[in-house]
GROMACS .gro file of C-alpha atoms in nm:
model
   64
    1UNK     CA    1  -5.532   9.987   8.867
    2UNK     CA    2  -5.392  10.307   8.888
    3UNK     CA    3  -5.622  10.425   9.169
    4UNK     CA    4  -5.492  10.089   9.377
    5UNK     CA    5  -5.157  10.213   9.327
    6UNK     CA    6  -5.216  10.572   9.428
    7UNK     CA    7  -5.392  10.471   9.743
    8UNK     CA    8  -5.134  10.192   9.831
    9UNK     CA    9  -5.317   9.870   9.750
   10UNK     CA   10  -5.267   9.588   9.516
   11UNK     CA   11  -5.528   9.542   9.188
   12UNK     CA   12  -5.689   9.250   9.371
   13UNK     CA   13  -5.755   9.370   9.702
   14UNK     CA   14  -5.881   9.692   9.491
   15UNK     CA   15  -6.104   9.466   9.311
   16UNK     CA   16  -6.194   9.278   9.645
   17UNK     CA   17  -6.333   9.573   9.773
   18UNK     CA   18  -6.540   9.677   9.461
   19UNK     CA   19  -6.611   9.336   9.280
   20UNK     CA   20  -6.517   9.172   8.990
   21UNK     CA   21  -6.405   9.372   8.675
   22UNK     CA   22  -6.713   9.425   8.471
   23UNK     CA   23  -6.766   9.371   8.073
   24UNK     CA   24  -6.719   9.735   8.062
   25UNK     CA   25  -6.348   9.731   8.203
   26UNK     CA   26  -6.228   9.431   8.029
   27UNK     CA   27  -6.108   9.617   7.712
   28UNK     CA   28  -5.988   9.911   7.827
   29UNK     CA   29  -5.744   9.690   8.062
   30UNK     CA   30  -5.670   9.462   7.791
   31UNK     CA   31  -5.592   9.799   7.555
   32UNK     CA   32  -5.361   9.948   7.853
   33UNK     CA   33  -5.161   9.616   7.885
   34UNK     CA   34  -5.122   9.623   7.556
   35UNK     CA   35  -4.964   9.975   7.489
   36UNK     CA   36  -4.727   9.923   7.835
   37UNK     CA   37  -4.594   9.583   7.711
   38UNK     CA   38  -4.521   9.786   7.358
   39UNK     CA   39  -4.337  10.128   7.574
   40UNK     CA   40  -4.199   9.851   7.767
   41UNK     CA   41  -4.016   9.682   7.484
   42UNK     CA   42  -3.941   9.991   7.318
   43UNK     CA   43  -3.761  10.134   7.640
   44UNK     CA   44  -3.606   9.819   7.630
   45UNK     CA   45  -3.488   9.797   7.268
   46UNK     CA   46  -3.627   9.410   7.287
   47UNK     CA   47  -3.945   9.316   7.093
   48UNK     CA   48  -3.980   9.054   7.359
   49UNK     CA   49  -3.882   9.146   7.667
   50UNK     CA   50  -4.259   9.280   7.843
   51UNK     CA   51  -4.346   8.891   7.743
   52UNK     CA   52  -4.056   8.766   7.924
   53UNK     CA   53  -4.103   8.982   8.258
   54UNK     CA   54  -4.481   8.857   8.273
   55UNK     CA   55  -4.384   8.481   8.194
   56UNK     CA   56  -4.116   8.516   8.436
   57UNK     CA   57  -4.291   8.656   8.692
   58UNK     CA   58  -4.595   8.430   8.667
   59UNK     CA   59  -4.346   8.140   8.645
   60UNK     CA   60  -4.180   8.266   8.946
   61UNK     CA   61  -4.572   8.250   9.100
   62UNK     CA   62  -4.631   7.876   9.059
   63UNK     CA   63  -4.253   7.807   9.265
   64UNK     CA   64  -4.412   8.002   9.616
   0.00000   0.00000   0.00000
């Protein structure tokens, strides 16, 4: 994910170039999401709020 960002792409068109994620990358993705939802809601001061911006933005997804 960071390498799409560097070179100006979005994660899926990333991944649409170079497959699905593999068994490999699963967990390492899941671990990253993890620790930037928690320096997320400590920036924040709100033990909630990373689970709010994803809900809201994937709620925000199923309106378009």
């Amino acid at each position: 994910m960071l390498i799409s960002s560097d070179l100006g792409l979005s994660p899926s068109l990333w991944r649409a170039q170079y497959g699905r994620w593999t068994d490999a990358e699963t967990n390492p993705l899941e671990g990253t999401a993890v620790l930037l939802a928690e320096h997320i809601n400590r920036m924040s001061d709100d033990c909630d709020f990373a689970t709010r911006m994803v809900t809201d933005a994937l709620t925000g997804v199923d309106k378009e």
